[in-house]
mmCIF file with all atom_site columns, C-alpha atoms and ligand atoms in Angstrom:
data_model
loop_
_atom_site.group_PDB
_atom_site.id
_atom_site.type_symbol
_atom_site.label_atom_id
_atom_site.label_alt_id
_atom_site.label_comp_id
_atom_site.label_asym_id
_atom_site.label_entity_id
_atom_site.label_seq_id
_atom_site.pdbx_PDB_ins_code
_atom_site.Cartn_x
_atom_site.Cartn_y
_atom_site.Cartn_z
_atom_site.occupancy
_atom_site.B_iso_or_equiv
_atom_site.pdbx_formal_charge
_atom_site.auth_seq_id
_atom_site.auth_comp_id
_atom_site.auth_asym_id
_atom_site.auth_atom_id
_atom_site.pdbx_PDB_model_num
ATOM   1   C  CA  . UNK A 1 1   ? 229.893 -5.506  41.303 1.00 0.00 ? 1   UNK A CA  1
ATOM   2   C  CA  . UNK A 1 2   ? 232.390 -4.212  43.632 1.00 0.00 ? 2   UNK A CA  1
ATOM   3   C  CA  . UNK A 1 3   ? 235.044 -6.587  45.191 1.00 0.00 ? 3   UNK A CA  1
ATOM   4   C  CA  . UNK A 1 4   ? 234.185 -7.717  48.715 1.00 0.00 ? 4   UNK A CA  1
ATOM   5   C  CA  . UNK A 1 5   ? 231.067 -5.644  48.908 1.00 0.00 ? 5   UNK A CA  1
ATOM   6   C  CA  . UNK A 1 6   ? 228.511 -7.404  51.135 1.00 0.00 ? 6   UNK A CA  1
ATOM   7   C  CA  . UNK A 1 7   ? 225.528 -5.926  49.452 1.00 0.00 ? 7   UNK A CA  1
ATOM   8   C  CA  . UNK A 1 8   ? 226.776 -6.648  46.044 1.00 0.00 ? 8   UNK A CA  1
ATOM   9   C  CA  . UNK A 1 9   ? 227.120 -10.325 47.128 1.00 0.00 ? 9   UNK A CA  1
ATOM   10  C  CA  . UNK A 1 10  ? 223.528 -10.185 48.283 1.00 0.00 ? 10  UNK A CA  1
ATOM   11  C  CA  . UNK A 1 11  ? 222.500 -8.706  44.860 1.00 0.00 ? 11  UNK A CA  1
ATOM   12  C  CA  . UNK A 1 12  ? 224.212 -11.442 42.937 1.00 0.00 ? 12  UNK A CA  1
ATOM   13  C  CA  . UNK A 1 13  ? 222.860 -14.172 45.246 1.00 0.00 ? 13  UNK A CA  1
ATOM   14  C  CA  . UNK A 1 14  ? 226.193 -15.186 46.581 1.00 0.00 ? 14  UNK A CA  1
ATOM   15  C  CA  . UNK A 1 15  ? 225.073 -14.287 49.980 1.00 0.00 ? 15  UNK A CA  1
ATOM   16  C  CA  . UNK A 1 16  ? 221.194 -14.805 50.806 1.00 0.00 ? 16  UNK A CA  1
ATOM   17  C  CA  . UNK A 1 17  ? 219.660 -12.588 53.231 1.00 0.00 ? 17  UNK A CA  1
ATOM   18  C  CA  . UNK A 1 18  ? 215.998 -12.678 54.385 1.00 0.00 ? 18  UNK A CA  1
ATOM   19  C  CA  . UNK A 1 19  ? 214.675 -11.116 51.153 1.00 0.00 ? 19  UNK A CA  1
ATOM   20  C  CA  . UNK A 1 20  ? 211.482 -9.069  51.373 1.00 0.00 ? 20  UNK A CA  1
ATOM   21  C  CA  . UNK A 1 21  ? 211.307 -7.658  47.886 1.00 0.00 ? 21  UNK A CA  1
ATOM   22  C  CA  . UNK A 1 22  ? 213.298 -8.081  44.735 1.00 0.00 ? 22  UNK A CA  1
ATOM   23  C  CA  . UNK A 1 23  ? 213.166 -6.924  41.129 1.00 0.00 ? 23  UNK A CA  1
ATOM   24  C  CA  . UNK A 1 24  ? 215.791 -6.416  38.420 1.00 0.00 ? 24  UNK A CA  1
ATOM   25  C  CA  . UNK A 1 25  ? 217.235 -3.345  40.083 1.00 0.00 ? 25  UNK A CA  1
ATOM   26  C  CA  . UNK A 1 26  ? 216.333 -3.477  43.804 1.00 0.00 ? 26  UNK A CA  1
ATOM   27  C  CA  . UNK A 1 27  ? 216.653 -5.752  46.764 1.00 0.00 ? 27  UNK A CA  1
ATOM   28  C  CA  . UNK A 1 28  ? 214.971 -5.307  50.141 1.00 0.00 ? 28  UNK A CA  1
ATOM   29  C  CA  . UNK A 1 29  ? 215.915 -7.528  53.178 1.00 0.00 ? 29  UNK A CA  1
ATOM   30  C  CA  . UNK A 1 30  ? 215.705 -7.610  56.890 1.00 0.00 ? 30  UNK A CA  1
ATOM   31  C  CA  . UNK A 1 31  ? 218.508 -5.955  58.835 1.00 0.00 ? 31  UNK A CA  1
ATOM   32  C  CA  . UNK A 1 32  ? 220.710 -8.435  60.869 1.00 0.00 ? 32  UNK A CA  1
ATOM   33  C  CA  . UNK A 1 33  ? 220.636 -6.124  63.797 1.00 0.00 ? 33  UNK A CA  1
ATOM   34  C  CA  . UNK A 1 34  ? 217.324 -4.556  63.937 1.00 0.00 ? 34  UNK A CA  1
ATOM   35  C  CA  . UNK A 1 35  ? 216.831 -1.244  65.733 1.00 0.00 ? 35  UNK A CA  1
ATOM   36  C  CA  . UNK A 1 36  ? 213.067 -1.451  65.722 1.00 0.00 ? 36  UNK A CA  1
ATOM   37  C  CA  . UNK A 1 37  ? 210.439 -4.047  65.562 1.00 0.00 ? 37  UNK A CA  1
ATOM   38  C  CA  . UNK A 1 38  ? 210.510 -3.599  61.702 1.00 0.00 ? 38  UNK A CA  1
ATOM   39  C  CA  . UNK A 1 39  ? 213.942 -2.764  60.303 1.00 0.00 ? 39  UNK A CA  1
ATOM   40  C  CA  . UNK A 1 40  ? 214.842 -3.687  56.686 1.00 0.00 ? 40  UNK A CA  1
ATOM   41  C  CA  . UNK A 1 41  ? 217.222 -2.286  54.131 1.00 0.00 ? 41  UNK A CA  1
ATOM   42  C  CA  . UNK A 1 42  ? 216.503 -1.368  50.507 1.00 0.00 ? 42  UNK A CA  1
ATOM   43  C  CA  . UNK A 1 43  ? 219.581 -1.367  48.140 1.00 0.00 ? 43  UNK A CA  1
ATOM   44  C  CA  . UNK A 1 44  ? 220.022 -0.968  44.425 1.00 0.00 ? 44  UNK A CA  1
ATOM   45  C  CA  . UNK A 1 45  ? 221.626 -3.983  42.970 1.00 0.00 ? 45  UNK A CA  1
ATOM   46  C  CA  . UNK A 1 46  ? 224.268 -1.895  41.056 1.00 0.00 ? 46  UNK A CA  1
ATOM   47  C  CA  . UNK A 1 47  ? 227.088 -0.738  43.306 1.00 0.00 ? 47  UNK A CA  1
ATOM   48  C  CA  . UNK A 1 48  ? 227.138 2.986   44.392 1.00 0.00 ? 48  UNK A CA  1
ATOM   49  C  CA  . UNK A 1 49  ? 229.467 3.486   47.425 1.00 0.00 ? 49  UNK A CA  1
ATOM   50  C  CA  . UNK A 1 50  ? 227.734 6.510   49.121 1.00 0.00 ? 50  UNK A CA  1
ATOM   51  C  CA  . UNK A 1 51  ? 225.235 9.158   48.572 1.00 0.00 ? 51  UNK A CA  1
ATOM   52  C  CA  . UNK A 1 52  ? 228.116 11.423  47.606 1.00 0.00 ? 52  UNK A CA  1
ATOM   53  C  CA  . UNK A 1 53  ? 228.623 9.108   44.589 1.00 0.00 ? 53  UNK A CA  1
ATOM   54  C  CA  . UNK A 1 54  ? 225.073 9.684   43.272 1.00 0.00 ? 54  UNK A CA  1
ATOM   55  C  CA  . UNK A 1 55  ? 224.739 11.010  39.789 1.00 0.00 ? 55  UNK A CA  1
ATOM   56  C  CA  . UNK A 1 56  ? 221.744 12.344  37.846 1.00 0.00 ? 56  UNK A CA  1
ATOM   57  C  CA  . UNK A 1 57  ? 221.577 8.974   35.923 1.00 0.00 ? 57  UNK A CA  1
ATOM   58  C  CA  . UNK A 1 58  ? 220.703 7.329   39.308 1.00 0.00 ? 58  UNK A CA  1
ATOM   59  C  CA  . UNK A 1 59  ? 217.667 9.483   39.987 1.00 0.00 ? 59  UNK A CA  1
ATOM   60  C  CA  . UNK A 1 60  ? 215.193 6.925   38.707 1.00 0.00 ? 60  UNK A CA  1
ATOM   61  C  CA  . UNK A 1 61  ? 216.913 4.149   40.801 1.00 0.00 ? 61  UNK A CA  1
ATOM   62  C  CA  . UNK A 1 62  ? 216.681 6.219   43.901 1.00 0.00 ? 62  UNK A CA  1
ATOM   63  C  CA  . UNK A 1 63  ? 212.937 6.798   43.394 1.00 0.00 ? 63  UNK A CA  1
ATOM   64  C  CA  . UNK A 1 64  ? 212.525 3.075   43.044 1.00 0.00 ? 64  UNK A CA  1
ATOM   65  C  CA  . UNK A 1 65  ? 214.230 2.516   46.465 1.00 0.00 ? 65  UNK A CA  1
ATOM   66  C  CA  . UNK A 1 66  ? 211.398 4.523   47.975 1.00 0.00 ? 66  UNK A CA  1
ATOM   67  C  CA  . UNK A 1 67  ? 208.703 2.792   46.110 1.00 0.00 ? 67  UNK A CA  1
ATOM   68  C  CA  . UNK A 1 68  ? 210.052 -0.620  47.391 1.00 0.00 ? 68  UNK A CA  1
ATOM   69  C  CA  . UNK A 1 69  ? 210.252 0.902   50.800 1.00 0.00 ? 69  UNK A CA  1
ATOM   70  C  CA  . UNK A 1 70  ? 206.636 2.002   50.738 1.00 0.00 ? 70  UNK A CA  1
ATOM   71  C  CA  . UNK A 1 71  ? 205.581 -1.368  49.425 1.00 0.00 ? 71  UNK A CA  1
ATOM   72  C  CA  . UNK A 1 72  ? 207.343 -3.440  52.109 1.00 0.00 ? 72  UNK A CA  1
ATOM   73  C  CA  . UNK A 1 73  ? 206.409 -1.075  54.903 1.00 0.00 ? 73  UNK A CA  1
ATOM   74  C  CA  . UNK A 1 74  ? 202.776 -1.598  53.904 1.00 0.00 ? 74  UNK A CA  1
ATOM   75  C  CA  . UNK A 1 75  ? 203.341 -5.396  53.790 1.00 0.00 ? 75  UNK A CA  1
ATOM   76  C  CA  . UNK A 1 76  ? 204.829 -5.288  57.240 1.00 0.00 ? 76  UNK A CA  1
ATOM   77  C  CA  . UNK A 1 77  ? 201.884 -3.275  58.559 1.00 0.00 ? 77  UNK A CA  1
ATOM   78  C  CA  . UNK A 1 78  ? 203.667 -0.083  59.631 1.00 0.00 ? 78  UNK A CA  1
ATOM   79  C  CA  . UNK A 1 79  ? 202.419 2.137   56.708 1.00 0.00 ? 79  UNK A CA  1
ATOM   80  C  CA  . UNK A 1 80  ? 199.665 3.734   58.560 1.00 0.00 ? 80  UNK A CA  1
ATOM   81  C  CA  . UNK A 1 81  ? 201.384 4.063   61.991 1.00 0.00 ? 81  UNK A CA  1
ATOM   82  C  CA  . UNK A 1 82  ? 204.423 5.501   60.269 1.00 0.00 ? 82  UNK A CA  1
ATOM   83  C  CA  . UNK A 1 83  ? 208.023 4.691   59.621 1.00 0.00 ? 83  UNK A CA  1
ATOM   84  C  CA  . UNK A 1 84  ? 211.358 6.335   59.307 1.00 0.00 ? 84  UNK A CA  1
ATOM   85  C  CA  . UNK A 1 85  ? 213.689 6.229   56.297 1.00 0.00 ? 85  UNK A CA  1
ATOM   86  C  CA  . UNK A 1 86  ? 217.460 6.932   56.724 1.00 0.00 ? 86  UNK A CA  1
ATOM   87  C  CA  . UNK A 1 87  ? 220.324 6.795   54.420 1.00 0.00 ? 87  UNK A CA  1
ATOM   88  C  CA  . UNK A 1 88  ? 223.575 7.408   56.186 1.00 0.00 ? 88  UNK A CA  1
ATOM   89  C  CA  . UNK A 1 89  ? 226.373 8.972   54.229 1.00 0.00 ? 89  UNK A CA  1
ATOM   90  C  CA  . UNK A 1 90  ? 229.978 8.455   55.360 1.00 0.00 ? 90  UNK A CA  1
ATOM   91  C  CA  . UNK A 1 91  ? 231.460 7.863   58.776 1.00 0.00 ? 91  UNK A CA  1
ATOM   92  C  CA  . UNK A 1 92  ? 229.992 10.876  60.596 1.00 0.00 ? 92  UNK A CA  1
ATOM   93  C  CA  . UNK A 1 93  ? 226.465 9.754   59.855 1.00 0.00 ? 93  UNK A CA  1
ATOM   94  C  CA  . UNK A 1 94  ? 227.469 6.164   60.950 1.00 0.00 ? 94  UNK A CA  1
ATOM   95  C  CA  . UNK A 1 95  ? 227.699 4.421   57.562 1.00 0.00 ? 95  UNK A CA  1
ATOM   96  C  CA  . UNK A 1 96  ? 229.381 1.104   57.803 1.00 0.00 ? 96  UNK A CA  1
ATOM   97  C  CA  . UNK A 1 97  ? 228.503 -0.641  54.678 1.00 0.00 ? 97  UNK A CA  1
ATOM   98  C  CA  . UNK A 1 98  ? 229.992 0.976   51.599 1.00 0.00 ? 98  UNK A CA  1
ATOM   99  C  CA  . UNK A 1 99  ? 227.079 0.372   49.167 1.00 0.00 ? 99  UNK A CA  1
ATOM   100 C  CA  . UNK A 1 100 ? 224.099 2.679   49.563 1.00 0.00 ? 100 UNK A CA  1
ATOM   101 C  CA  . UNK A 1 101 ? 221.210 1.568   51.374 1.00 0.00 ? 101 UNK A CA  1
ATOM   102 C  CA  . UNK A 1 102 ? 217.869 2.950   52.665 1.00 0.00 ? 102 UNK A CA  1
ATOM   103 C  CA  . UNK A 1 103 ? 217.053 1.942   56.246 1.00 0.00 ? 103 UNK A CA  1
ATOM   104 C  CA  . UNK A 1 104 ? 213.323 1.599   56.880 1.00 0.00 ? 104 UNK A CA  1
ATOM   105 C  CA  . UNK A 1 105 ? 212.357 1.413   60.583 1.00 0.00 ? 105 UNK A CA  1
ATOM   106 C  CA  . UNK A 1 106 ? 208.994 1.128   62.102 1.00 0.00 ? 106 UNK A CA  1
ATOM   107 C  CA  . UNK A 1 107 ? 206.809 -0.510  64.778 1.00 0.00 ? 107 UNK A CA  1
ATOM   108 C  CA  . UNK A 1 108 ? 207.800 1.966   67.396 1.00 0.00 ? 108 UNK A CA  1
ATOM   109 C  CA  . UNK A 1 109 ? 207.945 5.782   67.828 1.00 0.00 ? 109 UNK A CA  1
ATOM   110 C  CA  . UNK A 1 110 ? 211.060 7.695   67.139 1.00 0.00 ? 110 UNK A CA  1
ATOM   111 C  CA  . UNK A 1 111 ? 212.409 10.970  68.457 1.00 0.00 ? 111 UNK A CA  1
ATOM   112 C  CA  . UNK A 1 112 ? 213.146 14.012  66.346 1.00 0.00 ? 112 UNK A CA  1
ATOM   113 C  CA  . UNK A 1 113 ? 215.760 15.228  66.030 1.00 0.00 ? 113 UNK A CA  1
ATOM   114 C  CA  . UNK A 1 114 ? 217.769 12.111  66.129 1.00 0.00 ? 114 UNK A CA  1
ATOM   115 C  CA  . UNK A 1 115 ? 220.652 11.805  68.602 1.00 0.00 ? 115 UNK A CA  1
HETATM 116 P  P1  . LIG B 2 .   ? 225.005 1.556   57.954 1.00 0.00 ? 1   LIG B P1  1
HETATM 117 O  O1  . LIG B 2 .   ? 225.517 1.758   59.358 1.00 0.00 ? 1   LIG B O1  1
HETATM 118 O  O2  . LIG B 2 .   ? 226.088 1.531   56.940 1.00 0.00 ? 1   LIG B O2  1
HETATM 119 O  O3  . LIG B 2 .   ? 224.055 2.784   57.661 1.00 0.00 ? 1   LIG B O3  1
HETATM 120 O  O4  . LIG B 2 .   ? 224.090 0.329   57.912 1.00 0.00 ? 1   LIG B O4  1
HETATM 121 C  C1  . LIG B 2 .   ? 224.468 -0.846  57.720 1.00 0.00 ? 1   LIG B C1  1
HETATM 122 C  C2  . LIG B 2 .   ? 223.343 -1.793  58.026 1.00 0.00 ? 1   LIG B C2  1
HETATM 123 O  O5  . LIG B 2 .   ? 223.758 -3.119  57.617 1.00 0.00 ? 1   LIG B O5  1
HETATM 124 C  C3  . LIG B 2 .   ? 223.398 -2.099  59.675 1.00 0.00 ? 1   LIG B C3  1
HETATM 125 O  O6  . LIG B 2 .   ? 222.098 -1.778  60.192 1.00 0.00 ? 1   LIG B O6  1
HETATM 126 C  C4  . LIG B 2 .   ? 223.747 -3.495  59.876 1.00 0.00 ? 1   LIG B C4  1
HETATM 127 O  O7  . LIG B 2 .   ? 223.069 -4.110  60.952 1.00 0.00 ? 1   LIG B O7  1
HETATM 128 C  C5  . LIG B 2 .   ? 223.336 -4.183  58.482 1.00 0.00 ? 1   LIG B C5  1
HETATM 129 N  N1  . LIG B 2 .   ? 224.080 -5.345  58.214 1.00 0.00 ? 1   LIG B N1  1
HETATM 130 C  C6  . LIG B 2 .   ? 225.588 -5.474  58.264 1.00 0.00 ? 1   LIG B C6  1
HETATM 131 N  N2  . LIG B 2 .   ? 225.824 -6.689  57.909 1.00 0.00 ? 1   LIG B N2  1
HETATM 132 C  C7  . LIG B 2 .   ? 224.719 -7.380  57.529 1.00 0.00 ? 1   LIG B C7  1
HETATM 133 C  C8  . LIG B 2 .   ? 224.433 -8.699  57.150 1.00 0.00 ? 1   LIG B C8  1
HETATM 134 O  O8  . LIG B 2 .   ? 225.311 -9.481  56.942 1.00 0.00 ? 1   LIG B O8  1
HETATM 135 N  N3  . LIG B 2 .   ? 223.122 -9.018  56.849 1.00 0.00 ? 1   LIG B N3  1
HETATM 136 C  C9  . LIG B 2 .   ? 222.176 -8.078  57.022 1.00 0.00 ? 1   LIG B C9  1
HETATM 137 N  N4  . LIG B 2 .   ? 220.886 -8.456  56.688 1.00 0.00 ? 1   LIG B N4  1
HETATM 138 N  N5  . LIG B 2 .   ? 222.362 -6.830  57.466 1.00 0.00 ? 1   LIG B N5  1
HETATM 139 C  C10 . LIG B 2 .   ? 223.610 -6.409  57.712 1.00 0.00 ? 1   LIG B C10 1
HETATM 140 ZN ZN1 . LIG B 2 .   ? 228.271 -3.107  46.416 1.00 0.00 ? 2   LIG B ZN1 1
#
């Protein structure tokens, strides 16, 4: 656990978000400032600061982020209509929480390319 990391505190149970899925390695919870009718985050419980810090040993873990995303999207009823997954990396992309997280957004249509 990294000191003063919000998502590490959620992973350890110190802070309790609205949990949608949890297992030994992964936590999914509703975003506090939703940008779509469905907006949740999927995070690994172990601390990885940005996508730039990803190593080959994390490959299986990242796959599990997507498996959890798919599962919760289905439970939220957006799997068939579609949803967007985004992982922002560093400030140019808008990353504000320094523990990797997959955004899953659904329940409306999205433009491409994004602004
Ligand atoms: P980023 O900008 O780093 O890609 O995304 C961070 C996300 O975390 C934002 O969508 C923001 O709304 C969400 N967030 C920030 N603080 C909290 C919090 O305390 N609880 C929850 N559930 N989400 C948070
Ligand atoms: Zn962390």
